[in-house]
Amino acid sequence: MGRMSRRAFALAALSTLAAAGSAAADPAAAAASGRRYPDGPGARAAAEMRGMWVATVSNRDWPSRRGLTAAAQREELIRHLDRAVRDRLNTVVLQVRPTADALWPSPYEPWSEYLTGTQGENPGWDPLGAAVQEAHARGLKLHAWFNPYRVANHTDPSRLAASHPARKHPDWVVPYGGKLYYNPGLPEVRAFVQQAMLDAVARYPVDAVHFDDYFYPYPVAGQTFDDDDAFDRYGGDFSTRAAWRRDNTDKLVKEMAAGVKRIRPGTRFGISPFGVWRNAATDSRGSDTRAGVQTYDDLHADTRTWVRKHWIDYIVPQLYWHIGFAAADYATLVAWWAKVAEGTKTHLYLGEALYKAGAAGQPSPWQDPVELSRHLTLAARYPQVRGHVFFAAKEVAADPIGAMARVVADHYRQPATPPR
């Protein structure tokens, strides 16, 4: 996940969904069959993913604001880790490269502005190194979350650190939708961003590398992502620009997976895409949804193929809708993703919209603290679903209507180890 949070784009995209007109499904009936828990929801001892995202972009979750002392930043981070332990979670997905910058001493990119307030300024400590050490000391897995192509949440290159690669290579950068992006169609860009991200993998014993939903950016009405020159140079073997763009994304995924395995064998590679691959009206293999964004067509990310061909170790589709939502029903999408993952070696975890629980403007299901617990009960019907990841740490900590507490009480009474 732009930027208030990465989910803001997904929310904006969903404004084009067809209006939800049907009555909500009965969650109790939907979940009535096939609980996998032997003695009720909390008794399952099998391995499962219990994760939370910690977003650093725009200081969404952590640090709470820019310019805190190193000691204060570390204290806040430890509070998030301790809260994960208290809620019997087992994995933290920490955003360490939010905008072509770094939360570790990278030789390739500047320190993140979300630490000190000034991009390139040394914060006086090593956040990623400390996060790995502190997470492991608590029995937590630490997944390092990178955004491959986003450069800035503005379009002014002069605001970037003087040393920023985007200033040294302005031909790599495309302004779009009020932001700056590296051009995924340039082989030199793809090589550089991998080099920058893999530096962290080489330095730290991270348990996984994690990408979110941003590959090509979410569509912005009336604007065109200007990659004409790159397409003219490199797109000759493709019948359409869309096919070329998807191939660029496929190459990034396959090459990154190979790089992770080469540099740190045993480290996993996972991706958290927008929850709809394609609507069935577009493709008979797609889900029975009416989403205004489809990852295959709009973000040029063929997420279904990545699972089916086991290019990635795990996938966490962002299923940020309630049970019964007509345009993108959580229950429908769980069933669809379970079918996609069936028979593959790619683990399926589900991204959960904890941030919607009790939030102003959300429909009535999200005002019910039991909605998320119902999600886990429903998903337990599908053996392909190996766990859940919650967005995000700020809501795990605050839990304004007790939705996370209900999940813990109903489903996380005993600790669990992450699946391998």
Coordinates of C-alpha atoms in Angstrom, one line a residue:
M1 CA 0.0 0.0 0.0
G2 CA -0.9 6.4 -1.3
R3 CA -0.7 8.3 0.7
M4 CA -2.2 8.9 3.7
S5 CA -1.9 5.1 3.4
R6 CA -1.4 2.6 0.6
R7 CA -5.1 1.7 1.1
A8 CA -6.3 5.1 0.2
F9 CA -5.7 4.3 -3.5
A10 CA -7.7 1.1 -3.1
L11 CA -10.5 3.0 -1.5
A12 CA -10.5 5.5 -4.3
A13 CA -10.5 2.8 -6.8
L14 CA -13.5 1.2 -5.2
S15 CA -15.5 4.4 -5.6
T16 CA -16.1 3.1 -9.2
L17 CA -17.6 -0.1 -8.0
A18 CA -21.2 -0.7 -8.7
A19 CA -23.4 0.3 -5.9
A20 CA -24.1 -2.5 -3.4
G21 CA -27.8 -3.2 -3.8
S22 CA -28.3 -6.7 -2.4
A23 CA -28.9 -7.6 1.2
A24 CA -25.8 -8.8 3.1
A25 CA -25.2 -12.5 3.3
D26 CA -25.9 -14.2 6.6
P27 CA -22.4 -14.6 8.1
A28 CA -23.5 -17.3 10.5
A29 CA -25.0 -19.4 7.7
A30 CA -22.0 -18.8 5.5
A31 CA -19.6 -20.1 8.2
A32 CA -21.8 -22.9 9.5
S33 CA -20.0 -25.7 7.8
G34 CA -16.5 -26.9 8.2
R35 CA -14.7 -25.1 11.0
R36 CA -11.2 -26.4 11.1
Y37 CA -10.9 -25.9 14.8
P38 CA -11.1 -29.2 16.8
D39 CA -12.5 -27.7 19.9
G40 CA -13.8 -24.3 18.9
P41 CA -12.1 -21.4 17.1
G42 CA -9.4 -20.7 19.6
A43 CA -8.2 -24.2 20.1
R44 CA -6.4 -24.7 16.8
A45 CA -2.7 -25.3 17.3
A46 CA -1.7 -25.9 13.7
A47 CA 0.7 -23.4 12.0
E48 CA -0.9 -20.3 10.6
M49 CA 0.0 -16.8 9.6
R50 CA -1.1 -14.2 12.1
G51 CA 0.4 -11.0 10.9
M52 CA 0.1 -7.2 10.9
W53 CA 1.4 -4.6 8.6
V54 CA 3.4 -1.6 10.0
A55 CA 3.2 1.2 7.5
T56 CA 5.9 3.9 7.6
V57 CA 4.8 5.9 4.5
S58 CA 3.5 9.3 5.6
N59 CA 4.0 8.1 9.2
R60 CA 0.9 6.1 8.9
D61 CA 1.7 3.6 11.7
W62 CA 5.2 4.3 12.8
P63 CA 7.1 6.4 13.7
S64 CA 4.1 8.4 14.9
R65 CA 5.6 11.6 13.6
R66 CA 8.8 12.8 12.0
G67 CA 11.7 14.0 14.0
L68 CA 11.4 11.9 17.1
T69 CA 14.7 11.0 18.8
A70 CA 16.2 7.6 18.0
A71 CA 15.3 6.4 21.5
A72 CA 11.6 7.5 21.0
Q73 CA 11.4 5.8 17.6
R74 CA 12.8 2.6 19.0
E75 CA 10.4 2.7 22.0
E76 CA 7.4 3.2 19.7
L77 CA 8.5 0.3 17.5
I78 CA 9.0 -2.0 20.5
R79 CA 5.5 -1.1 21.7
H80 CA 4.1 -2.3 18.4
L81 CA 6.1 -5.6 18.6
D82 CA 4.9 -6.1 22.2
R83 CA 1.3 -5.6 21.2
A84 CA 1.7 -8.2 18.5
V85 CA 3.0 -10.6 21.1
R86 CA 0.1 -9.8 23.4
D87 CA -2.4 -10.5 20.7
R88 CA -0.7 -13.8 19.9
L89 CA 0.3 -12.6 16.4
N90 CA 3.5 -14.2 15.0
T91 CA 4.6 -12.0 12.1
V92 CA 5.2 -8.3 11.6
V93 CA 5.4 -6.9 8.0
L94 CA 7.4 -3.7 8.3
Q95 CA 7.6 -1.1 5.5
V96 CA 11.3 -0.4 5.1
R97 CA 11.4 1.2 1.6
P98 CA 8.2 3.4 1.3
T99 CA 9.3 5.9 -1.4
A100 CA 12.6 4.8 -3.0
D101 CA 14.3 5.5 0.3
A102 CA 15.5 3.4 3.2
L103 CA 15.0 2.6 6.8
W104 CA 18.5 1.1 7.0
P105 CA 21.9 2.6 6.0
S106 CA 21.6 1.8 2.3
P107 CA 24.5 2.6 -0.1
Y108 CA 22.0 3.1 -2.9
E109 CA 19.2 5.3 -1.6
P110 CA 18.8 8.0 1.0
W111 CA 17.4 7.7 4.5
S112 CA 13.7 8.0 4.6
E113 CA 12.2 11.4 5.4
Y114 CA 9.6 9.7 7.6
L115 CA 12.3 9.2 10.3
T116 CA 13.8 12.7 10.7
G117 CA 11.7 14.9 8.5
T118 CA 14.5 15.4 6.1
Q119 CA 15.3 12.8 3.4
G120 CA 18.9 11.7 3.6
E121 CA 19.4 12.6 7.2
N122 CA 20.9 9.9 9.4
P123 CA 18.4 9.1 12.2
G124 CA 21.2 8.0 14.5
W125 CA 20.2 4.3 14.6
D126 CA 19.4 1.4 12.3
P127 CA 15.6 0.8 12.3
L128 CA 15.5 -2.3 10.2
G129 CA 18.4 -3.9 12.0
A130 CA 16.8 -3.2 15.4
A131 CA 13.4 -4.4 14.1
V132 CA 14.8 -7.7 13.1
Q133 CA 16.7 -8.2 16.3
E134 CA 13.8 -7.1 18.6
A135 CA 11.2 -9.1 16.6
H136 CA 13.2 -12.3 16.7
A137 CA 13.9 -11.8 20.5
R138 CA 10.1 -11.9 20.9
G139 CA 9.6 -15.0 18.7
L140 CA 8.1 -12.9 15.9
K141 CA 8.9 -13.2 12.2
L142 CA 10.0 -10.0 10.5
H143 CA 9.0 -9.5 6.8
A144 CA 10.7 -6.5 5.1
W145 CA 8.1 -4.7 3.0
F146 CA 9.3 -2.8 0.0
N147 CA 7.5 -0.6 -2.6
P148 CA 9.4 -1.2 -5.8
Y149 CA 8.6 1.8 -8.0
R150 CA 7.1 4.7 -6.0
V151 CA 9.6 7.6 -5.7
A152 CA 7.6 10.4 -4.0
N153 CA 4.1 11.5 -3.0
H154 CA 4.7 14.7 -4.9
T155 CA 5.9 15.7 -8.4
D156 CA 8.8 18.0 -7.5
P157 CA 12.2 16.3 -8.0
S158 CA 14.0 19.2 -6.3
R159 CA 12.4 18.1 -3.0
L160 CA 14.3 14.8 -3.1
A161 CA 17.6 14.5 -1.4
A162 CA 20.5 15.8 -3.6
S163 CA 21.9 12.2 -3.7
H164 CA 18.7 10.6 -4.8
P165 CA 19.0 8.3 -7.8
A166 CA 15.8 9.9 -9.3
R167 CA 17.7 13.2 -9.5
K168 CA 20.7 11.6 -11.1
H169 CA 18.6 9.7 -13.6
P170 CA 15.6 12.0 -14.4
D171 CA 14.9 9.8 -17.5
W172 CA 13.9 7.0 -15.1
V173 CA 11.0 8.9 -13.6
V174 CA 7.4 9.4 -14.6
P175 CA 5.1 11.9 -12.9
Y176 CA 1.6 10.6 -12.6
G177 CA -1.4 11.4 -10.4
G178 CA 0.5 13.9 -8.3
K179 CA 3.3 11.5 -7.6
L180 CA 6.7 10.4 -9.0
Y181 CA 7.3 6.8 -10.1
Y182 CA 10.2 4.9 -11.5
N183 CA 9.4 3.6 -15.0
P184 CA 8.9 -0.2 -14.8
G185 CA 9.5 -0.5 -18.5
L186 CA 13.2 0.4 -18.3
P187 CA 15.5 -2.6 -17.7
E188 CA 18.0 -0.4 -15.9
V189 CA 15.3 0.7 -13.5
R190 CA 14.2 -2.9 -12.8
A191 CA 17.9 -3.8 -12.1
F192 CA 18.5 -0.9 -9.8
V193 CA 15.4 -1.3 -7.6
Q194 CA 16.3 -4.9 -7.2
Q195 CA 19.8 -4.1 -6.2
A196 CA 18.6 -1.5 -3.7
M197 CA 16.1 -3.9 -2.1
L198 CA 18.4 -6.9 -2.1
D199 CA 20.9 -4.9 -0.1
A200 CA 18.6 -5.2 2.9
V201 CA 18.3 -8.9 2.3
A202 CA 22.0 -9.3 2.3
R203 CA 22.5 -7.3 5.4
Y204 CA 19.8 -8.6 7.7
P205 CA 18.3 -12.1 8.4
V206 CA 14.8 -11.0 7.4
D207 CA 12.3 -13.8 7.3
A208 CA 10.6 -12.7 4.1
V209 CA 10.6 -10.0 1.4
H210 CA 7.2 -8.4 0.9
F211 CA 5.7 -6.3 -1.9
D212 CA 2.3 -4.6 -1.7
D213 CA -0.2 -3.7 -4.4
Y214 CA 1.7 -1.0 -6.3
F215 CA 3.3 -2.1 -9.5
Y216 CA 2.1 0.2 -12.3
P217 CA 0.1 2.9 -10.4
Y218 CA -3.6 2.8 -9.9
P219 CA -5.4 4.5 -12.7
V220 CA -6.1 8.3 -12.4
A221 CA -9.0 9.6 -14.5
G222 CA -7.9 11.8 -17.4
Q223 CA -4.2 11.1 -17.0
T224 CA -1.8 8.9 -18.9
F225 CA 1.3 7.1 -17.6
D226 CA 3.8 8.3 -20.1
D227 CA 6.0 5.4 -21.0
D228 CA 5.9 5.9 -24.8
D229 CA 9.7 6.0 -25.2
A230 CA 10.2 2.9 -23.2
F231 CA 7.5 1.1 -25.1
D232 CA 9.0 2.2 -28.5
R233 CA 12.4 0.9 -27.4
Y234 CA 11.4 -2.4 -25.6
G235 CA 7.9 -3.3 -26.6
G236 CA 8.3 -4.5 -30.1
D237 CA 7.6 -8.2 -29.3
F238 CA 4.2 -7.5 -27.8
S239 CA 0.9 -7.0 -29.5
T240 CA -0.3 -4.5 -26.9
R241 CA 1.2 -2.1 -24.4
A242 CA -0.7 -3.8 -21.6
A243 CA 0.9 -7.1 -22.5
W244 CA 4.3 -5.5 -22.4
R245 CA 3.6 -3.9 -19.1
R246 CA 2.5 -7.2 -17.6
D247 CA 5.7 -8.8 -18.8
N248 CA 7.7 -6.1 -17.1
T249 CA 5.9 -6.8 -13.8
D250 CA 6.4 -10.5 -14.3
K251 CA 10.1 -10.0 -14.8
L252 CA 10.4 -8.0 -11.6
V253 CA 8.6 -10.7 -9.7
K254 CA 10.6 -13.6 -11.1
E255 CA 14.0 -11.8 -10.9
M256 CA 13.3 -10.6 -7.3
A257 CA 12.3 -14.1 -6.2
A258 CA 15.5 -15.5 -7.7
G259 CA 17.6 -12.8 -6.1
V260 CA 16.1 -13.4 -2.6
K261 CA 16.8 -17.2 -2.9
R262 CA 20.3 -16.6 -4.1
I263 CA 21.3 -14.1 -1.4
R264 CA 19.6 -15.6 1.6
P265 CA 18.3 -19.1 0.9
G266 CA 15.2 -19.9 3.0
T267 CA 14.0 -16.4 3.0
R268 CA 10.5 -16.2 1.6
F269 CA 9.0 -13.8 -0.9
G270 CA 5.4 -12.7 -0.8
I271 CA 3.1 -10.2 -2.4
S272 CA -0.1 -8.4 -1.1
P273 CA -2.1 -7.4 -4.2
F274 CA -5.5 -5.6 -4.6
G275 CA -8.1 -8.3 -4.0
V276 CA -9.6 -8.7 -7.5
W277 CA -7.5 -10.2 -10.2
R278 CA -10.3 -9.9 -12.9
N279 CA -14.0 -9.8 -12.8
A280 CA -15.8 -12.7 -14.3
A281 CA -17.5 -10.4 -16.8
T282 CA -14.0 -9.6 -18.2
D283 CA -12.6 -13.1 -17.9
S284 CA -14.4 -16.4 -17.2
R285 CA -11.6 -17.3 -14.9
G286 CA -12.2 -14.2 -12.8
S287 CA -14.2 -13.7 -9.6
D288 CA -18.0 -13.0 -9.5
T289 CA -17.3 -9.4 -8.6
R290 CA -17.9 -5.9 -10.2
A291 CA -14.7 -4.2 -9.1
G292 CA -13.8 -0.9 -10.8
V293 CA -10.1 -1.9 -10.6
Q294 CA -8.7 -5.3 -11.9
T295 CA -5.0 -6.0 -11.1
Y296 CA -4.4 -7.8 -14.4
D297 CA -5.8 -4.9 -16.5
D298 CA -5.1 -1.8 -14.5
L299 CA -2.0 -2.5 -12.4
H300 CA -0.6 -4.8 -15.0
A301 CA 0.0 -7.5 -12.3
D302 CA -1.0 -11.1 -13.3
T303 CA -1.4 -12.2 -9.7
R304 CA -3.2 -15.4 -10.5
T305 CA -0.3 -16.6 -12.7
W306 CA 2.2 -15.8 -9.9
V307 CA 0.3 -18.2 -7.6
R308 CA -0.4 -20.9 -10.1
K309 CA 3.2 -21.0 -11.3
H310 CA 4.7 -20.7 -7.8
W311 CA 6.7 -17.6 -8.6
I312 CA 6.1 -16.4 -5.1
D313 CA 6.0 -18.2 -1.8
Y314 CA 2.9 -16.6 -0.5
I315 CA 0.1 -14.2 -1.5
V316 CA -2.0 -12.0 0.7
P317 CA -4.9 -10.5 -1.4
Q318 CA -6.3 -7.4 0.2
L319 CA -9.9 -8.5 0.8
Y320 CA -11.0 -5.3 2.4
W321 CA -14.7 -5.7 2.0
H322 CA -17.4 -7.0 4.3
I323 CA -19.3 -10.3 4.0
G324 CA -22.2 -9.7 1.6
F325 CA -20.8 -6.6 -0.1
A326 CA -22.5 -6.9 -3.5
A327 CA -19.7 -5.6 -5.7
A328 CA -16.9 -7.5 -4.0
D329 CA -18.1 -9.9 -1.4
Y330 CA -15.5 -11.1 1.0
A331 CA -17.0 -14.6 1.0
T332 CA -17.0 -14.8 -2.8
L333 CA -13.3 -13.7 -3.0
V334 CA -12.2 -16.1 -0.3
A335 CA -13.7 -19.0 -2.3
W336 CA -12.1 -17.7 -5.5
W337 CA -8.6 -17.3 -4.1
A338 CA -8.8 -20.7 -2.4
K339 CA -9.5 -22.2 -5.7
V340 CA -6.6 -20.4 -7.3
A341 CA -4.2 -21.6 -4.6
E342 CA -5.6 -25.1 -4.6
G343 CA -2.9 -27.6 -5.7
T344 CA -0.1 -25.0 -5.7
K345 CA 2.9 -24.5 -3.5
T346 CA 2.0 -20.9 -2.9
H347 CA 0.6 -20.2 0.5
L348 CA -2.6 -18.2 0.7
Y349 CA -3.1 -15.6 3.5
L350 CA -5.9 -13.1 3.6
G351 CA -5.4 -9.3 4.1
E352 CA -8.0 -8.0 6.6
A353 CA -9.3 -4.4 6.8
L354 CA -9.0 -3.9 10.6
Y355 CA -8.7 -0.2 9.8
K356 CA -12.4 -0.1 8.7
A357 CA -13.7 -1.5 12.0
G358 CA -15.7 1.3 13.6
A359 CA -14.4 3.9 11.1
A360 CA -16.6 6.9 10.3
G361 CA -18.3 6.5 7.0
Q362 CA -18.0 2.7 6.8
P363 CA -21.3 0.7 6.3
S364 CA -23.0 -1.0 9.2
P365 CA -21.2 -4.3 9.0
W366 CA -17.9 -2.5 9.8
Q367 CA -19.5 -0.9 12.9
D368 CA -20.0 -4.4 14.3
P369 CA -17.0 -5.6 16.3
V370 CA -17.7 -9.2 15.3
E371 CA -17.4 -8.7 11.5
L372 CA -13.6 -9.5 11.4
S373 CA -14.1 -12.5 13.6
R374 CA -16.7 -13.8 11.1
H375 CA -14.1 -13.4 8.4
L376 CA -11.8 -15.8 10.1
T377 CA -14.6 -18.2 10.9
L378 CA -15.7 -18.2 7.2
A379 CA -12.1 -18.6 5.9
A380 CA -11.6 -21.6 8.2
R381 CA -13.8 -23.5 5.8
Y382 CA -11.0 -23.5 3.2
P383 CA -7.9 -25.5 3.9
Q384 CA -6.0 -23.4 1.3
V385 CA -6.3 -20.4 3.6
R386 CA -3.3 -20.5 6.0
G387 CA -3.8 -17.3 7.9
H388 CA -4.5 -13.6 8.0
V389 CA -2.7 -10.3 8.0
F390 CA -4.3 -7.2 9.5
F391 CA -4.0 -3.6 8.3
A392 CA -2.6 -2.1 10.3
A393 CA -0.5 -1.7 13.4
K394 CA -2.1 1.6 14.5
E395 CA -5.5 -0.1 14.6
V396 CA -4.1 -3.2 16.3
A397 CA -2.9 -1.0 19.1
A398 CA -6.0 1.3 19.4
D399 CA -8.7 -1.3 18.5
P400 CA -11.4 1.4 18.8
I401 CA -14.5 -1.0 18.9
G402 CA -12.8 -4.1 20.1
A403 CA -12.7 -5.9 16.7
M404 CA -9.2 -7.2 17.2
A405 CA -9.9 -8.2 20.7
R406 CA -12.8 -10.3 19.4
V407 CA -10.6 -11.9 16.8
V408 CA -8.1 -12.8 19.6
A409 CA -10.8 -14.2 21.9
D410 CA -12.5 -16.2 19.2
H411 CA -9.5 -17.4 17.2
Y412 CA -6.2 -16.7 18.8
R413 CA -6.5 -18.2 22.3
Q414 CA -3.3 -20.2 21.8
P415 CA -0.1 -19.2 20.1
A416 CA 0.6 -20.5 16.6
T417 CA 3.8 -20.6 14.5
P418 CA 3.8 -19.3 11.0
P419 CA 3.5 -21.9 8.2
R420 CA 6.6 -22.8 6.3

